[in-house]
mmCIF file of C-alpha atoms in Angstrom:
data_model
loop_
_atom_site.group_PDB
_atom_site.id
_atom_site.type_symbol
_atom_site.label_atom_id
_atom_site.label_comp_id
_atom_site.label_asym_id
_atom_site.label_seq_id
_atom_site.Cartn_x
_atom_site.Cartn_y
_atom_site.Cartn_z
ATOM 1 C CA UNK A 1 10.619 50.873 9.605
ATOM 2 C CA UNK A 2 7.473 51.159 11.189
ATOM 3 C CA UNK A 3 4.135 52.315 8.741
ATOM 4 C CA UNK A 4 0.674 52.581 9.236
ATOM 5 C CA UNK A 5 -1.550 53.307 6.389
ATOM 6 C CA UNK A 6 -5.132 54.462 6.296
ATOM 7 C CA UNK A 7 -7.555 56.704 3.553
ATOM 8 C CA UNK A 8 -7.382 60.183 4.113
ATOM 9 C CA UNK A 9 -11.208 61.044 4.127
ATOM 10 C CA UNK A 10 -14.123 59.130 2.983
ATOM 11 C CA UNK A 11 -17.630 59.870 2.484
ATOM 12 C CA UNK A 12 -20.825 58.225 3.254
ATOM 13 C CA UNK A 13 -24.591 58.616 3.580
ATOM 14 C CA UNK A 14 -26.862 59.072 6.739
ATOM 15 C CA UNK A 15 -27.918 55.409 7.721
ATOM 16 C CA UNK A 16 -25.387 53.339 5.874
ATOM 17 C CA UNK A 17 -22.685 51.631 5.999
ATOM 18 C CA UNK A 18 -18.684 52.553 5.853
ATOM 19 C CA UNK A 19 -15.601 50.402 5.948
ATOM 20 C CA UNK A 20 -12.467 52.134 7.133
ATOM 21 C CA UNK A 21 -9.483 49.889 6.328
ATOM 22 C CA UNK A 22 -5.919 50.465 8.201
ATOM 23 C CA UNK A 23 -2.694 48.568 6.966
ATOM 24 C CA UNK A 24 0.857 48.403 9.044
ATOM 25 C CA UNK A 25 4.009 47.606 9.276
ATOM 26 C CA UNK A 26 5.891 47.570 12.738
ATOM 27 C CA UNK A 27 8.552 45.961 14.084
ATOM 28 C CA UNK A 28 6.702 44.882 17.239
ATOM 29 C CA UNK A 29 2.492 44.382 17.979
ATOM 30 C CA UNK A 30 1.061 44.587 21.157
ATOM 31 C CA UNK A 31 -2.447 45.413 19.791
ATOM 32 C CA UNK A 32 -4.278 47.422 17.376
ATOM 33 C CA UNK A 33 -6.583 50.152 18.546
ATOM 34 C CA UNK A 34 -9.033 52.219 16.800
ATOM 35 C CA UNK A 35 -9.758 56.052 18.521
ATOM 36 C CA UNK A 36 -12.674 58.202 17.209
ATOM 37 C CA UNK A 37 -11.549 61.942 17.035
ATOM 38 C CA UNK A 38 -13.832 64.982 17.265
ATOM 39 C CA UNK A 39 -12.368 68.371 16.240
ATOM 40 C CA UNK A 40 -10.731 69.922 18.245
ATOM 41 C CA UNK A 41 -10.980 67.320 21.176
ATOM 42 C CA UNK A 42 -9.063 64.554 22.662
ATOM 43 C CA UNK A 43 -9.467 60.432 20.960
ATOM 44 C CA UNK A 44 -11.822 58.409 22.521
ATOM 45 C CA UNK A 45 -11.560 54.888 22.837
ATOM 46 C CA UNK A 46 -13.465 52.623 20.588
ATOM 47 C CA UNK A 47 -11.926 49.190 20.165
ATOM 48 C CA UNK A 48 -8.750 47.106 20.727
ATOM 49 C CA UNK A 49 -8.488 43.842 19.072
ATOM 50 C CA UNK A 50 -4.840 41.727 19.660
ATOM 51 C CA UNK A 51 -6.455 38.647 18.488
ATOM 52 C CA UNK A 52 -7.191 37.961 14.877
ATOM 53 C CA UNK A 53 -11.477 38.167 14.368
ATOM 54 C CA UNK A 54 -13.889 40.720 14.596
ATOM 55 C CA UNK A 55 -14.901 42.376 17.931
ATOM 56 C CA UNK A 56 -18.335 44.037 17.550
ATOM 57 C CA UNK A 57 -19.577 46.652 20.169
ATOM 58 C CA UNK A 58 -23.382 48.241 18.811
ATOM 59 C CA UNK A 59 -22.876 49.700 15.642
ATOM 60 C CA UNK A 60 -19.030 49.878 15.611
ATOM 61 C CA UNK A 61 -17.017 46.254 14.807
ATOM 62 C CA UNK A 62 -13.048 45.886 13.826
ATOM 63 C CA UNK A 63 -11.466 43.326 12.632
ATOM 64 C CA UNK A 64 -8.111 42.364 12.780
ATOM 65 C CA UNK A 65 -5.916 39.940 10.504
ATOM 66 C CA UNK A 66 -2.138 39.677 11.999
ATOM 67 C CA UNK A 67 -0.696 37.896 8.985
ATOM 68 C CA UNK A 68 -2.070 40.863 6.582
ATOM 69 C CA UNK A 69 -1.309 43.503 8.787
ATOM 70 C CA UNK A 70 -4.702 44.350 8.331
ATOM 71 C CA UNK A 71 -7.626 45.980 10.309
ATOM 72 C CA UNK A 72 -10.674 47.520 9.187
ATOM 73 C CA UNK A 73 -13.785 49.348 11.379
ATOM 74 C CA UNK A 74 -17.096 49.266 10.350
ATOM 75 C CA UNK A 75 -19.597 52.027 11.202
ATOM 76 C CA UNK A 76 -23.049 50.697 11.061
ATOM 77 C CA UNK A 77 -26.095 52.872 10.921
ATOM 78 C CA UNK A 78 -24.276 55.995 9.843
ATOM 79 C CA UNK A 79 -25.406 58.937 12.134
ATOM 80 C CA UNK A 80 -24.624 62.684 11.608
ATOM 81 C CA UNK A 81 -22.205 62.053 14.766
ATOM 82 C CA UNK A 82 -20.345 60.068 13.844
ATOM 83 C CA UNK A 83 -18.135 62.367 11.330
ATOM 84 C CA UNK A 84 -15.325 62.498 12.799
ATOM 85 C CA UNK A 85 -11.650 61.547 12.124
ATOM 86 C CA UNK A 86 -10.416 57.949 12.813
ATOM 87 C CA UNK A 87 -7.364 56.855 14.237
ATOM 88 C CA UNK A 88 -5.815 53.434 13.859
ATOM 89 C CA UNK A 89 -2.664 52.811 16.665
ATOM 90 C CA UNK A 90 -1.029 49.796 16.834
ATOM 91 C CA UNK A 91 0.740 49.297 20.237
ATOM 92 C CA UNK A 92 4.794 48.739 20.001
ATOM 93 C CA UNK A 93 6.846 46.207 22.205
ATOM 94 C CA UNK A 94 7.236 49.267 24.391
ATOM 95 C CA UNK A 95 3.803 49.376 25.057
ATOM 96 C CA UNK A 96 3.620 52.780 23.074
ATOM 97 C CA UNK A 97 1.015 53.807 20.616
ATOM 98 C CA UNK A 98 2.341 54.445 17.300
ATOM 99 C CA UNK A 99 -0.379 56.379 15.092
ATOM 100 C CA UNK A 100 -2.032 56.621 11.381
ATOM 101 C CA UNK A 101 -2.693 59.747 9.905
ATOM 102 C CA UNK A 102 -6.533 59.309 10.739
ATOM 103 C CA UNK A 103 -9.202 58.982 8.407
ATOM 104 C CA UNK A 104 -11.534 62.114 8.500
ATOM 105 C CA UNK A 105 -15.490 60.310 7.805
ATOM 106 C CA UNK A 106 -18.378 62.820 6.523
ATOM 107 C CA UNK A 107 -21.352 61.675 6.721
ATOM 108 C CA UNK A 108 -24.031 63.503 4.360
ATOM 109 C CA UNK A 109 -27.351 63.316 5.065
ATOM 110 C CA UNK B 1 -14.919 53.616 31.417
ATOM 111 C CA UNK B 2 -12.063 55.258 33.140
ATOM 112 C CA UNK B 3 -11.416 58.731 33.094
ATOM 113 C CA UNK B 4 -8.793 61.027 32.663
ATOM 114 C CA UNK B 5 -8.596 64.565 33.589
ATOM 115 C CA UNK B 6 -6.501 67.907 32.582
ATOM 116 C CA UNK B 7 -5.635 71.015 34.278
ATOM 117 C CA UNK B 8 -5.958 73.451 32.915
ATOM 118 C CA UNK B 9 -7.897 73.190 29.185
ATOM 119 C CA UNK B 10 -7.214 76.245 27.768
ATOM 120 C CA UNK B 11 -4.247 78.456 28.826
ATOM 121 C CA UNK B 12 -2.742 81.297 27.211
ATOM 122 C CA UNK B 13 0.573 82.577 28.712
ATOM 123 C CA UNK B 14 3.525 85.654 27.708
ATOM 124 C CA UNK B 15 6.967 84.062 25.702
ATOM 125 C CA UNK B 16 9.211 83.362 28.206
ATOM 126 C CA UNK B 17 7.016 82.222 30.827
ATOM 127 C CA UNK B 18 6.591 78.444 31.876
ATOM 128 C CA UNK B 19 3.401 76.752 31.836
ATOM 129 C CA UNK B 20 2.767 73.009 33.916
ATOM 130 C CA UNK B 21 -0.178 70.869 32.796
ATOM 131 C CA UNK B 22 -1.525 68.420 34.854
ATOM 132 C CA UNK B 23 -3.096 64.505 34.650
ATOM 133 C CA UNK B 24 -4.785 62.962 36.276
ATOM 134 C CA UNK B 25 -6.323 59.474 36.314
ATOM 135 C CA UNK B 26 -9.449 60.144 38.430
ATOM 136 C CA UNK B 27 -10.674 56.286 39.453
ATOM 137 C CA UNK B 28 -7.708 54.375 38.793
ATOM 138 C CA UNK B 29 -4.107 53.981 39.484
ATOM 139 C CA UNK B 30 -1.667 54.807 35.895
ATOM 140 C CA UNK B 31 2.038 53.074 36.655
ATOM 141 C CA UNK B 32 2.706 54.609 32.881
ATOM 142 C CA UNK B 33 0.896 57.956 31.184
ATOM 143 C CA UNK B 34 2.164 59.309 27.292
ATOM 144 C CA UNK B 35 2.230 62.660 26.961
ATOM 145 C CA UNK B 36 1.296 63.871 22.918
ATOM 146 C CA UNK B 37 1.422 66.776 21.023
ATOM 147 C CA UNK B 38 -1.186 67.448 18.307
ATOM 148 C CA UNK B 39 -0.649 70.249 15.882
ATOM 149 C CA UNK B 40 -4.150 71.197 13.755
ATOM 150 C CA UNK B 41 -4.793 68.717 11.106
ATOM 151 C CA UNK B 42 -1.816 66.556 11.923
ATOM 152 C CA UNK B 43 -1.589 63.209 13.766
ATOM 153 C CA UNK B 44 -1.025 62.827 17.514
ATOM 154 C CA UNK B 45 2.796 62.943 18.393
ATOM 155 C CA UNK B 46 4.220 60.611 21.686
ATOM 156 C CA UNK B 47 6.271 63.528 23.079
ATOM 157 C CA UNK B 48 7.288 61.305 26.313
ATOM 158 C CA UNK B 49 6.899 58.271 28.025
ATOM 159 C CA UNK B 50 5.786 58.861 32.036
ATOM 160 C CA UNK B 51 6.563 55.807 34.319
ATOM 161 C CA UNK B 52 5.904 56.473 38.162
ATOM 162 C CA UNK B 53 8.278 56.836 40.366
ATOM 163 C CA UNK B 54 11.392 57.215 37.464
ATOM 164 C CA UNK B 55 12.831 59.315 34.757
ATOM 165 C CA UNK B 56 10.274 59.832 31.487
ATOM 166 C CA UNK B 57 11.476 58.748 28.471
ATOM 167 C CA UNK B 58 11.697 61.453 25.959
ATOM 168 C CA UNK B 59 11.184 60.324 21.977
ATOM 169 C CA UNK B 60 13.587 61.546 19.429
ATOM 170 C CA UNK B 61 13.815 65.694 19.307
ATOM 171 C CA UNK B 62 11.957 66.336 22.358
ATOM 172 C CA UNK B 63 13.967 68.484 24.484
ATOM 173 C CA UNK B 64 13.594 67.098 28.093
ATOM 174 C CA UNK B 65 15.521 70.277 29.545
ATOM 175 C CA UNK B 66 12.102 72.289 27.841
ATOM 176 C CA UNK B 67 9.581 69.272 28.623
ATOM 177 C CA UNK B 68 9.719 68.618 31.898
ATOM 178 C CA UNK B 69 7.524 65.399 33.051
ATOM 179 C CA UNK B 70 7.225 64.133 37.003
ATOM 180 C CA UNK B 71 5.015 61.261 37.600
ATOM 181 C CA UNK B 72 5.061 61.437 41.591
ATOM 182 C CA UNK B 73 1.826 59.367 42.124
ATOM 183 C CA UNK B 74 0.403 56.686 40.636
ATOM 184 C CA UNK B 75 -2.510 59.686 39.681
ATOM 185 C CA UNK B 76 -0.615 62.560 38.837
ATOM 186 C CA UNK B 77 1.539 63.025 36.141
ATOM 187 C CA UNK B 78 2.572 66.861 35.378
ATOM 188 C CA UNK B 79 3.914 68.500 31.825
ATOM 189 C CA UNK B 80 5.573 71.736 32.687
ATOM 190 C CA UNK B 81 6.867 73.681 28.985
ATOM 191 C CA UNK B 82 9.713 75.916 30.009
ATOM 192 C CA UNK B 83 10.216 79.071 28.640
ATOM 193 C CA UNK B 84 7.748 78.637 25.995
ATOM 194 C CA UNK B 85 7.497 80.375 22.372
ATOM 195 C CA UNK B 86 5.317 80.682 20.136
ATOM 196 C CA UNK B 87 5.444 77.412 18.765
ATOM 197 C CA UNK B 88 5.306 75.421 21.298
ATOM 198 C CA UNK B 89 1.588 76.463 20.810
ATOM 199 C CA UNK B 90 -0.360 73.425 20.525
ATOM 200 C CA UNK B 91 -2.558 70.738 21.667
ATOM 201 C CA UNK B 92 -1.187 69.122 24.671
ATOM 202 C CA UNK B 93 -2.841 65.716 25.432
ATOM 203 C CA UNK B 94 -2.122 63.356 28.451
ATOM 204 C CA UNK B 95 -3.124 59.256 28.161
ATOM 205 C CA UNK B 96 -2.868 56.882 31.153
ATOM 206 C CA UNK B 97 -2.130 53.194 30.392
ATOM 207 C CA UNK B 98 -4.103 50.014 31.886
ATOM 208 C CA UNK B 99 -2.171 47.249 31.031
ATOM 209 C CA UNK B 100 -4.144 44.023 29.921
ATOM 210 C CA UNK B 101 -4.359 41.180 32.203
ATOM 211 C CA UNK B 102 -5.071 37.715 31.001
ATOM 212 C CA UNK B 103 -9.012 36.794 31.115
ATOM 213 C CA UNK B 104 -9.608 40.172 32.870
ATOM 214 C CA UNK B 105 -9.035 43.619 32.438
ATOM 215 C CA UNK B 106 -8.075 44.802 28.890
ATOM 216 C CA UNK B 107 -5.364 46.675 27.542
ATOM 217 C CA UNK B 108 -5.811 50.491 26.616
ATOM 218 C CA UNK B 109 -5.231 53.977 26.962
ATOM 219 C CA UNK B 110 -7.368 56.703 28.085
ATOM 220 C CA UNK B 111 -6.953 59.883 27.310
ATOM 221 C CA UNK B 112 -7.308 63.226 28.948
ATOM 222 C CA UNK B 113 -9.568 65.907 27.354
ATOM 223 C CA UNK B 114 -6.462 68.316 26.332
ATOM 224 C CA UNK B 115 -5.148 71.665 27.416
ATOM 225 C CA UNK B 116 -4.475 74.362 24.556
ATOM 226 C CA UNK B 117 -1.655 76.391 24.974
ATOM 227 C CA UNK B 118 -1.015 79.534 23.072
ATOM 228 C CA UNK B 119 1.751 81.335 23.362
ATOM 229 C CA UNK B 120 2.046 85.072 22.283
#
């Protein structure tokens, strides 16, 4: 079967740092992509990595391990934007997106 | 980046009526767009697979006789919900595909901004 596993909601403070972590399972891997959801609106795009390493754009970096089945992304510099929910997607054979639950951040200030 | 637009965002229609939703890749050409379904505080659902110029392919308990998808140009894809009810009120959200190409462009998705049905 195909899984993918990531924290429900987390918390963190203003400036900081968070680690969101995202585990699978899937029976084909074309990618691993990491969306940033607003309520109420559509994903954006924030990363893809399909090699194992850590791809850093500004404040936002994921990493991705392909033996683990392991991904994380790291918000830097915590700003009150940035709660939002999380999506991990890992891309099938089929070239299809198959999601996580998301992982809702809060940031308090 | 690339953009993706819908038409229309917010539509409320009568049960029984049908409603089409359009996508559109606005500065580059999609040979595949997803269509998903996103219910309130519940993950994004692939609904259908659009491929230009062929027959979408529908994931497991989509009706396709309800859901019907055309992808006539390599910019236009169109979700038309037939007869809709009540709960087929949802979040409707369109994605076009760039495939990756080796030392250039990367693989992703883009998505469209949504359309909201409601259905009364």
């Amino acid at each position: 079967g195909q899984n993918i596993d990531q924290p429900t909601e987390m918390t963190a403070t203003e400036g900081a740092i968070v680690q969101i972590n995202c585990t699978y399972q899937t029976s084909g891997f074309n990618g691993l992509f990491w969306y940033q959801q607003h309520a109420g609106e559509a994903p954006t795009f924030l990363s893809y990595n399909v090699l194992d390493g850590l791809e850093e754009k500004g404040r936002f970096s994921s990493f991705l391990s392909r033996s683990k089945g392991y991904s994380y992304l790291l918000l830097k510099e915590l700003q009150m934007k940035d709660s939002a929910s999380y999506l991990c997607a890992i891309m099938d054979s089929n070239y299809q997106l198959i999601w996580g639950a998301g992982t809702k951040l809060i940031i308090k200030p | 980046g690339a953009v993706v637009s819908q038409h229309p965002s917010w539509v409320i229609c009568k049960s029984g009526t049908s409603v089409k939703i359009e996508c559109r890749s606005l500065d580059f050409q999609a040979t595949t767009m997803f269509w998903y379904r996103q219910f309130p505080k519940q993950s994004l659902m692939l609904m259908a697979t659009s491929n230009e110029g062929s027959k979408a392919t529908y994931e497991q308990g989509v009706e396709k006789d309800k859901f019907l998808i055309n992808h006539a140009s390599l910019t236009l894809s169109t979700l038309t919900v037939t007869s809709a009810h009540p709960e087929d009120s949802s979040f409707y959200i369109c994605s076009a595909r760039i495939p990756g190409l080796a030392g250039g462009i990367q693989e992703t998705q883009y998505f469209g901004p949504g359309t909201r049905l409601l259905v009364l």
